[in-house]
Coordinates of C-alpha atoms in Angstrom, one line a residue:
M1403 CA -98.4 175.2 91.0
T1404 CA -96.7 172.9 89.3
T1405 CA -93.6 175.0 88.9
D1406 CA -93.4 176.8 92.1
T1407 CA -93.5 172.7 94.0
G1408 CA -90.5 172.2 91.4
G1409 CA -89.2 175.9 93.2
A1410 CA -89.8 173.7 96.5
Q1411 CA -88.5 171.6 96.3
T1412 CA -85.0 171.7 94.1
A1413 CA -84.8 175.0 97.1
Q1414 CA -86.0 171.5 100.2
A1415 CA -82.9 169.5 98.2
T1416 CA -79.8 172.2 97.2
P1417 CA -77.3 169.7 100.6
G1418 CA -76.1 172.3 102.9
I1419 CA -72.5 172.4 104.4
L1420 CA -73.1 169.4 107.4
S1421 CA -74.3 167.3 103.5
S1422 CA -73.0 164.1 102.7
A1423 CA -71.3 166.3 100.1
Y1424 CA -69.8 168.5 102.2
V1425 CA -69.7 166.9 105.7
W1426 CA -66.2 166.4 106.1
I1427 CA -64.4 169.1 104.0
T1428 CA -66.8 171.1 106.3
I1429 CA -65.8 169.4 110.2
G1430 CA -62.2 169.1 108.3
A1431 CA -61.7 172.9 107.5
C1432 CA -63.2 174.1 110.6
A1433 CA -60.9 171.9 112.8
L1434 CA -57.9 173.9 110.9
V1435 CA -59.4 176.9 110.8
F1436 CA -59.9 176.1 115.2
L1437 CA -56.6 175.0 115.9
G1438 CA -54.7 178.3 114.2
A1439 CA -57.3 179.9 116.5
F1440 CA -56.1 177.9 119.5
E1441 CA -52.4 178.1 119.0
S1442 CA -52.5 182.1 118.3
L1443 CA -55.2 182.0 122.0
A1444 CA -53.6 179.5 123.9
V1445 CA -49.7 181.0 123.2
T1446 CA -51.0 183.7 125.2
T1447 CA -51.6 182.2 128.3
V1448 CA -48.9 180.1 128.8
M1449 CA -46.1 181.8 127.4
P1450 CA -45.0 184.0 131.7
A1451 CA -44.4 180.0 131.9
V1452 CA -41.9 179.5 128.2
S1453 CA -40.4 182.4 128.9
A1454 CA -39.9 181.7 133.0
D1455 CA -38.8 177.9 132.8
L1456 CA -36.3 179.1 129.1
D1457 CA -34.9 182.0 129.9
G1458 CA -36.7 184.5 127.0
E1459 CA -37.7 187.6 128.7
R1460 CA -35.8 189.3 126.2
L1461 CA -37.9 187.4 123.6
Y1462 CA -41.2 187.7 124.6
A1463 CA -42.9 190.1 122.7
L1464 CA -41.3 188.5 119.8
A1465 CA -42.6 185.1 119.6
F1466 CA -46.3 187.1 119.7
A1467 CA -45.0 189.3 117.2
G1468 CA -43.0 187.5 114.3
P1469 CA -45.6 185.1 113.7
L1470 CA -48.1 187.8 112.8
A1471 CA -45.1 189.7 110.3
T1472 CA -44.4 186.2 108.7
G1473 CA -47.9 184.8 109.0
V1474 CA -48.3 189.2 106.5
I1475 CA -45.8 186.7 104.4
G1476 CA -48.0 183.8 103.9
M1477 CA -51.0 185.6 103.2
V1478 CA -49.2 187.2 100.3
V1479 CA -47.1 183.4 98.7
A1480 CA -50.4 181.5 99.4
G1481 CA -52.9 183.9 97.7
N1482 CA -50.7 184.1 93.9
W1483 CA -49.1 180.4 94.1
A1484 CA -53.3 179.4 94.0
D1485 CA -54.1 182.3 91.3
R1486 CA -51.3 179.7 89.9
R1487 CA -52.1 176.6 90.5
G1488 CA -55.3 176.3 92.8
P1489 CA -55.7 176.3 96.4
V1490 CA -54.2 172.4 97.4
A1491 CA -50.8 172.4 96.4
P1492 CA -50.6 176.5 98.3
L1493 CA -52.7 174.3 101.6
Y1494 CA -50.5 171.3 101.8
T1495 CA -47.4 173.5 102.1
A1496 CA -48.9 176.0 104.9
V1497 CA -50.5 172.7 107.3
A1498 CA -46.8 171.9 106.5
L1499 CA -45.4 174.6 108.1
F1500 CA -47.4 174.9 110.8
V1501 CA -47.3 171.0 111.5
V1502 CA -43.3 171.6 111.5
G1503 CA -43.4 175.3 113.9
L1504 CA -45.3 173.2 116.6
L1505 CA -42.3 170.8 116.8
V1506 CA -39.6 172.9 116.7
A1507 CA -42.3 175.4 119.1
G1508 CA -42.7 171.8 121.3
L1509 CA -39.1 171.3 121.5
A1510 CA -37.6 173.8 121.5
P1511 CA -34.3 173.8 124.5
T1512 CA -33.8 177.4 124.8
M1513 CA -36.6 180.6 124.1
E1514 CA -34.7 181.1 120.5
V1515 CA -35.3 177.6 118.8
L1516 CA -38.9 178.3 120.5
V1517 CA -38.6 182.3 118.2
A1518 CA -37.9 180.1 115.3
G1519 CA -40.7 177.9 116.0
R1520 CA -43.0 180.7 116.0
F1521 CA -41.4 181.9 112.7
A1522 CA -43.0 178.9 110.9
Q1523 CA -46.5 178.4 112.8
G1524 CA -46.7 182.1 111.0
L1525 CA -46.0 181.4 107.9
G1526 CA -48.3 178.0 108.1
N1527 CA -51.6 180.3 109.8
G1528 CA -51.4 182.5 107.3
G1529 CA -51.1 180.4 103.8
L1530 CA -53.3 178.1 105.5
M1531 CA -56.5 180.6 105.4
V1532 CA -55.9 183.0 102.5
A1533 CA -55.8 179.0 100.6
L1534 CA -59.2 177.6 102.5
Y1535 CA -61.2 180.5 101.6
V1536 CA -59.8 179.5 97.9
V1537 CA -60.9 175.7 98.8
V1538 CA -64.2 176.7 99.7
A1539 CA -64.7 179.3 96.1
R1540 CA -64.1 176.3 94.0
V1541 CA -65.4 173.2 96.3
Y1542 CA -68.9 175.5 97.6
P1543 CA -71.9 176.1 95.7
R1544 CA -72.0 180.0 96.1
S1545 CA -75.4 179.8 98.5
L1546 CA -73.5 177.3 101.0
H1547 CA -70.2 180.7 101.0
P1548 CA -72.3 182.4 103.7
A1549 CA -72.6 178.7 106.0
I1550 CA -69.1 177.5 105.6
F1551 CA -67.7 181.4 106.6
A1552 CA -70.0 181.9 109.3
G1553 CA -69.0 178.2 110.6
F1554 CA -65.7 178.8 110.5
A1555 CA -66.1 181.9 112.6
A1556 CA -67.5 180.3 115.3
A1557 CA -64.1 177.6 114.8
W1558 CA -62.5 180.8 116.1
V1559 CA -64.9 182.0 118.0
V1560 CA -64.2 179.1 120.4
P1561 CA -60.7 179.2 120.4
S1562 CA -61.3 182.4 121.8
L1563 CA -63.8 181.1 125.1
V1564 CA -61.4 178.0 125.7
G1565 CA -58.5 178.2 124.7
P1566 CA -56.9 180.5 127.4
T1567 CA -57.7 178.0 130.4
I1568 CA -57.0 174.9 128.4
A1569 CA -53.6 175.9 127.8
G1570 CA -53.7 176.9 131.5
A1571 CA -54.7 173.7 133.1
V1572 CA -51.9 171.9 130.2
T1573 CA -48.9 172.9 131.5
E1574 CA -50.0 172.6 134.5
L1575 CA -50.8 169.7 134.9
W1576 CA -47.9 167.6 132.1
S1577 CA -46.2 170.9 130.0
W1578 CA -46.5 173.6 128.1
H1579 CA -44.6 171.4 125.1
W1580 CA -48.3 170.4 125.0
V1581 CA -49.5 173.0 124.1
F1582 CA -47.8 173.4 120.5
L1583 CA -46.8 168.8 121.0
G1584 CA -50.7 167.7 121.2
V1585 CA -52.3 170.3 118.7
V1586 CA -50.5 168.1 116.2
F1587 CA -52.2 165.2 116.2
L1588 CA -54.9 167.0 115.5
V1589 CA -54.4 168.7 112.6
V1590 CA -53.3 165.1 110.8
P1591 CA -56.5 164.1 111.3
A1592 CA -57.7 167.4 110.6
L1593 CA -56.4 167.5 106.6
L1594 CA -57.4 164.3 105.9
M1595 CA -60.7 164.9 106.4
V1596 CA -60.3 167.1 103.3
V1597 CA -57.7 165.8 101.1
P1598 CA -60.5 163.7 99.2
A1599 CA -62.7 167.2 97.8
L1600 CA -59.3 168.4 97.0
R1601 CA -58.6 166.1 94.0
G1602 CA -59.7 167.5 90.7
L1603 CA -58.1 171.5 92.6
S1604 CA -54.7 170.8 91.8
R1605 CA -54.8 171.9 88.4
E1606 CA -57.2 174.5 88.6
G1607 CA -55.9 178.0 88.1
D1608 CA -54.1 180.2 86.1
A1609 CA -50.4 179.5 85.2
S1610 CA -49.9 182.5 83.2
A1611 CA -50.7 185.0 85.7
P1612 CA -47.3 185.9 87.2
W1613 CA -45.6 185.0 90.5
A1614 CA -46.5 188.9 92.3
L1615 CA -42.9 189.5 93.3
G1616 CA -43.9 193.1 94.0
R1617 CA -46.0 192.5 96.4
L1618 CA -44.9 189.7 98.0
G1619 CA -41.1 191.5 97.9
W1620 CA -42.7 194.4 99.8
A1621 CA -44.3 191.5 102.5
V1622 CA -40.7 189.7 103.1
L1623 CA -39.2 193.2 103.4
A1624 CA -42.6 195.1 106.1
A1625 CA -41.7 191.1 107.8
V1626 CA -37.9 191.2 108.0
A1627 CA -38.6 195.4 109.7
V1628 CA -40.6 194.6 112.5
L1629 CA -38.8 191.3 113.3
G1630 CA -35.6 193.4 112.8
L1631 CA -36.9 196.2 114.9
D1632 CA -36.8 193.7 118.4
L1633 CA -34.1 192.1 117.9
V1634 CA -31.3 195.2 117.4
G1635 CA -33.3 197.7 120.4
D1636 CA -30.7 196.0 122.7
V1637 CA -28.3 196.8 120.6
P1638 CA -26.1 199.5 123.3
G1639 CA -26.6 202.7 122.7
A1640 CA -27.0 202.5 118.8
G1641 CA -30.7 199.8 119.6
P1642 CA -32.9 203.5 120.3
V1643 CA -32.6 204.8 117.1
L1644 CA -31.3 201.1 115.2
A1645 CA -35.5 200.7 116.0
A1646 CA -36.8 203.7 114.9
G1647 CA -34.5 202.9 111.4
A1648 CA -36.9 199.1 111.2
A1649 CA -40.2 201.0 112.4
V1650 CA -39.6 203.4 109.5
V1651 CA -38.5 200.7 106.6
A1652 CA -41.5 198.3 108.0
L1653 CA -44.0 201.9 107.5
V1654 CA -42.3 201.8 104.4
A1655 CA -43.3 198.5 103.0
V1656 CA -46.4 198.2 104.5
R1657 CA -47.6 201.0 102.2
A1658 CA -47.3 199.1 98.8
L1659 CA -49.7 196.2 100.8
L1660 CA -52.3 199.2 101.3
P1661 CA -54.7 202.1 99.6
A1662 CA -52.7 204.8 99.2
G1663 CA -53.6 207.8 101.4
T1664 CA -53.9 205.1 104.4
L1665 CA -51.4 205.6 106.7
R1666 CA -52.6 210.0 106.0
A1667 CA -55.8 209.0 107.7
R1668 CA -57.1 209.9 104.3
R1669 CA -61.0 210.2 104.9
G1670 CA -63.3 206.9 103.4
L1671 CA -61.8 203.2 103.0
P1672 CA -58.1 204.2 104.1
S1673 CA -59.5 205.2 107.4
V1674 CA -61.2 202.1 108.1
L1675 CA -57.9 200.1 107.3
L1676 CA -55.8 202.4 109.7
V1677 CA -58.5 202.7 112.3
R1678 CA -58.4 198.4 112.4
G1679 CA -54.1 198.8 112.5
L1680 CA -54.2 200.5 115.4
A1681 CA -57.1 199.5 117.0
A1682 CA -55.7 195.2 116.8
G1683 CA -52.3 197.4 117.6
G1684 CA -53.5 199.2 121.0
F1685 CA -56.0 195.5 122.2
F1686 CA -52.9 192.7 121.5
G1687 CA -49.9 194.7 122.4
A1688 CA -51.5 195.4 125.8
Q1689 CA -53.8 191.8 125.9
V1690 CA -50.1 189.8 125.6
Y1691 CA -48.9 190.9 129.1
I1692 CA -52.2 190.4 130.7
P1693 CA -51.8 187.0 131.6
Y1694 CA -48.0 188.4 132.5
L1695 CA -48.4 190.8 134.6
L1696 CA -51.7 188.7 137.0
T1697 CA -48.8 185.2 136.6
E1698 CA -45.5 188.1 138.1
R1699 CA -46.9 190.5 139.5
Y1700 CA -50.2 189.0 141.5
A1701 CA -49.1 185.2 141.5
L1702 CA -51.7 184.2 140.3
S1703 CA -51.7 180.1 137.7
P1704 CA -51.8 180.3 134.6
T1705 CA -55.8 178.6 134.7
I1706 CA -56.8 181.1 135.9
A1707 CA -54.4 184.0 134.7
G1708 CA -56.1 182.5 131.2
L1709 CA -59.9 183.5 131.9
S1710 CA -59.5 187.1 132.5
L1711 CA -58.8 185.9 128.3
T1712 CA -61.2 184.2 128.3
G1713 CA -63.5 187.1 129.2
G1714 CA -62.4 189.1 126.4
A1715 CA -63.5 186.8 123.9
L1716 CA -66.1 186.0 125.4
A1717 CA -67.6 189.8 125.1
W1718 CA -66.0 190.3 121.9
S1719 CA -68.1 186.9 120.6
V1720 CA -71.5 188.6 122.1
A1721 CA -70.7 192.3 120.4
A1722 CA -70.1 191.1 117.1
T1723 CA -73.5 189.1 117.4
V1724 CA -75.0 191.9 118.5
Q1725 CA -73.6 194.2 115.9
G1726 CA -75.1 192.2 113.6
R1727 CA -78.8 191.6 115.2
L1728 CA -78.8 195.8 115.1
G1729 CA -78.3 195.2 111.8
A1730 CA -78.0 199.0 110.0
R1731 CA -80.4 200.8 112.9
L1732 CA -76.8 200.3 114.5
S1733 CA -74.6 202.1 111.9
S1734 CA -70.9 200.4 110.9
A1735 CA -68.7 203.7 111.2
L1736 CA -70.7 204.4 114.3
A1737 CA -70.2 201.0 115.5
V1738 CA -66.5 201.5 114.3
R1739 CA -66.2 204.1 116.5
I1740 CA -67.3 203.0 119.5
G1741 CA -66.6 200.9 119.2
A1742 CA -62.7 202.3 119.0
A1743 CA -63.7 204.2 122.0
L1744 CA -64.3 200.9 124.7
V1745 CA -61.2 199.8 123.5
F1746 CA -59.0 202.7 124.0
A1747 CA -61.0 203.0 127.9
G1748 CA -60.0 199.7 128.6
V1749 CA -56.3 199.4 127.9
A1750 CA -56.7 202.0 129.8
L1751 CA -58.3 200.8 133.1
A1752 CA -55.8 197.8 132.5
L1753 CA -53.1 201.0 132.9
A1754 CA -54.6 201.7 135.8
A1755 CA -55.1 198.9 137.1
A1756 CA -50.8 198.1 136.7
V1757 CA -50.2 202.0 138.0
F1758 CA -52.3 201.2 141.6
T1759 CA -52.1 197.0 141.5
A1760 CA -55.6 197.9 141.9
P1761 CA -57.4 193.8 142.3
V1762 CA -56.6 191.4 140.2
A1763 CA -61.9 192.2 139.3
V1764 CA -60.4 196.2 137.9
I1765 CA -58.1 194.0 135.2
V1766 CA -61.0 191.3 134.6
V1767 CA -63.2 194.1 133.3
S1768 CA -60.9 196.1 131.7
W1769 CA -60.4 193.4 129.1
V1770 CA -64.1 192.7 128.9
V1771 CA -64.3 196.1 128.2
A1772 CA -62.0 196.1 125.2
G1773 CA -63.0 192.2 124.2
V1774 CA -66.2 194.7 124.0
G1775 CA -64.9 197.6 121.2
M1776 CA -63.2 194.8 119.4
G1777 CA -66.8 193.1 118.8
L1778 CA -68.7 196.8 117.4
L1779 CA -65.1 197.5 115.5
S1780 CA -64.1 194.3 113.4
P1781 CA -67.0 193.7 112.1
R1782 CA -68.6 197.0 111.2
S1783 CA -64.7 198.0 110.1
S1784 CA -65.1 194.7 107.5
A1785 CA -68.4 195.7 106.1
L1786 CA -67.2 198.2 105.7
T1787 CA -64.9 197.5 103.8
L1788 CA -66.6 196.1 101.2
E1789 CA -69.2 198.6 101.2
M1790 CA -66.3 201.3 99.6
S1791 CA -65.2 198.4 97.9
A1792 CA -65.9 198.3 92.9
P1793 CA -66.1 194.4 92.5
E1794 CA -62.6 194.7 91.2
T1795 CA -60.8 196.0 94.3
Q1796 CA -62.4 193.7 96.7
G1797 CA -59.8 191.3 96.8
F1798 CA -56.8 194.3 97.1
N1799 CA -58.5 195.5 100.0
S1800 CA -59.5 192.8 102.0
A1801 CA -56.8 191.4 101.7
A1802 CA -55.3 194.3 102.9
M1803 CA -57.9 194.4 104.8
T1804 CA -55.9 191.9 107.3
V1805 CA -52.5 192.7 106.2
A1806 CA -53.8 196.2 108.3
E1807 CA -54.1 194.4 111.2
S1808 CA -51.3 191.5 111.1
F1809 CA -49.4 194.4 110.3
G1810 CA -50.2 196.8 113.8
S1811 CA -50.1 193.7 115.6
A1812 CA -47.0 192.8 115.1
L1813 CA -45.5 196.2 114.6
A1814 CA -47.1 196.9 118.5
L1815 CA -46.1 193.8 119.8
A1816 CA -42.6 195.3 118.8
I1817 CA -42.0 197.8 119.9
T1818 CA -44.0 196.8 123.6
G1819 CA -41.3 194.1 123.5
V1820 CA -38.6 196.4 123.2
L1821 CA -40.1 199.2 126.0
F1822 CA -40.3 196.6 127.8
A1823 CA -36.7 194.8 127.7
T1824 CA -35.1 198.6 127.9
V1825 CA -37.9 199.8 131.1
A1826 CA -37.9 196.4 133.5
E1827 CA -33.6 197.5 134.3
A1828 CA -35.0 200.8 135.5
G1829 CA -39.0 200.9 136.1
D1830 CA -42.0 199.1 136.0
P1831 CA -42.4 198.0 132.5
F1832 CA -45.8 196.9 132.6
V1833 CA -46.6 200.3 133.5
A1834 CA -44.7 201.1 130.1
V1835 CA -46.8 198.8 127.9
F1836 CA -49.8 199.4 128.8
A1837 CA -49.6 203.1 128.1
L1838 CA -48.6 202.7 125.1
A1839 CA -50.6 200.2 123.9
G1840 CA -53.0 203.2 125.0
A1841 CA -51.8 205.5 122.6
I1842 CA -52.6 203.5 119.8
A1843 CA -55.7 202.7 120.9
L1844 CA -56.3 206.3 121.7
A1845 CA -54.7 207.2 118.1
A1846 CA -58.1 204.8 117.0
A1847 CA -60.3 206.7 118.5
V1848 CA -59.1 210.1 117.4
L1849 CA -59.3 209.1 113.8
A1850 CA -62.3 206.9 113.7
P1851 CA -64.7 209.9 112.8
R1852 CA -62.6 209.8 109.0
V1853 CA -64.3 206.3 108.4
V1854 CA -67.3 208.1 107.0
P1855 CA -66.0 209.1 102.9
P1856 CA -66.0 212.5 102.0
A1857 CA -69.1 214.2 101.1
A1858 CA -69.4 214.1 97.4

């Protein structure tokens, strides 16, 4: 009886993530995640206004693809740096890059300068997330990891619900500049909350561990190729050929960052990562043009256009919650198949709306359908990745999953950007980009059954 009571008292005495020992780092870390997520989602709403103000239609897609591409570099560098020297220096550097990117973008006089700021944002945000994961591993006891990661998840969900609408309102009331500059005043206090918990972590690393220069080199090459694809697409005469070459280089480079057989859709884990990357490419390749379509063709305000993304984000969140409660009653493989099919259905419905100039409600519904698909596919593909990973490969495969999603989105956005600019001169660019995004999503749906590993 005494032993049981002592055990119960010990369990009750275990501090939570909001206890006095962890409250400030919990709030600060979740705030940093929130601000990174907010910035990613808010820019989608305001970019049509930015493009019109800075005459930057040609670089519209690059403003989205660029941060995703440089984010891959940030992930690789921060992870390797944290293994060698601990997470403090990578975290501070990542936050500094993120803030510099916000300032450059917020004060940008031209679209080229704004895109450069977005590159710095992506580099910082990618490194920030990896460094925070290492901080969690070093600061929190293992028993609190599920709780703090649930906090991170919530920090991503909330911006997806309110970010687009807030960004649209800020743009209408003041200026799109403050969507970037306003976040700067929130990042610094969030970092200061984290600082006390970082003391003593600076030297927690293996300085003898080598720099993963090969992996870093491939990440840089993949990012440069994606960025180059968008920039060379409009070169007179040779543009399409150069763009195709850049796409090939990007795919060759990313191969080294993924498990063998990923690009060949080998059954099991390789197909899980490929389907996740394709689904993300189809979803985000279309999503960035939803507000653009609504403001350009339907003359809606940025605030109202942002609500269309809020519906998709809410659907994503609800679907993710439902699949979590279903647990084993819904197999992960089946959830991925259903999710991929719904992403394709949503993009296809958006394509139909663009072709026939359907009512705005149809576009909103299309993105709710696509959001449900991502809400099913994303968490279950994460679960499959861990299920199919040996303990010694969990780190590499988890990183590969993130790379596949970011790279798939970045490559799709770069290609749609070239297509949008090319078709704009002679046809309907929205129909063209939704058609391409639909083809990418269709590939995910077709390959989804291959996530089941081959029978023993």
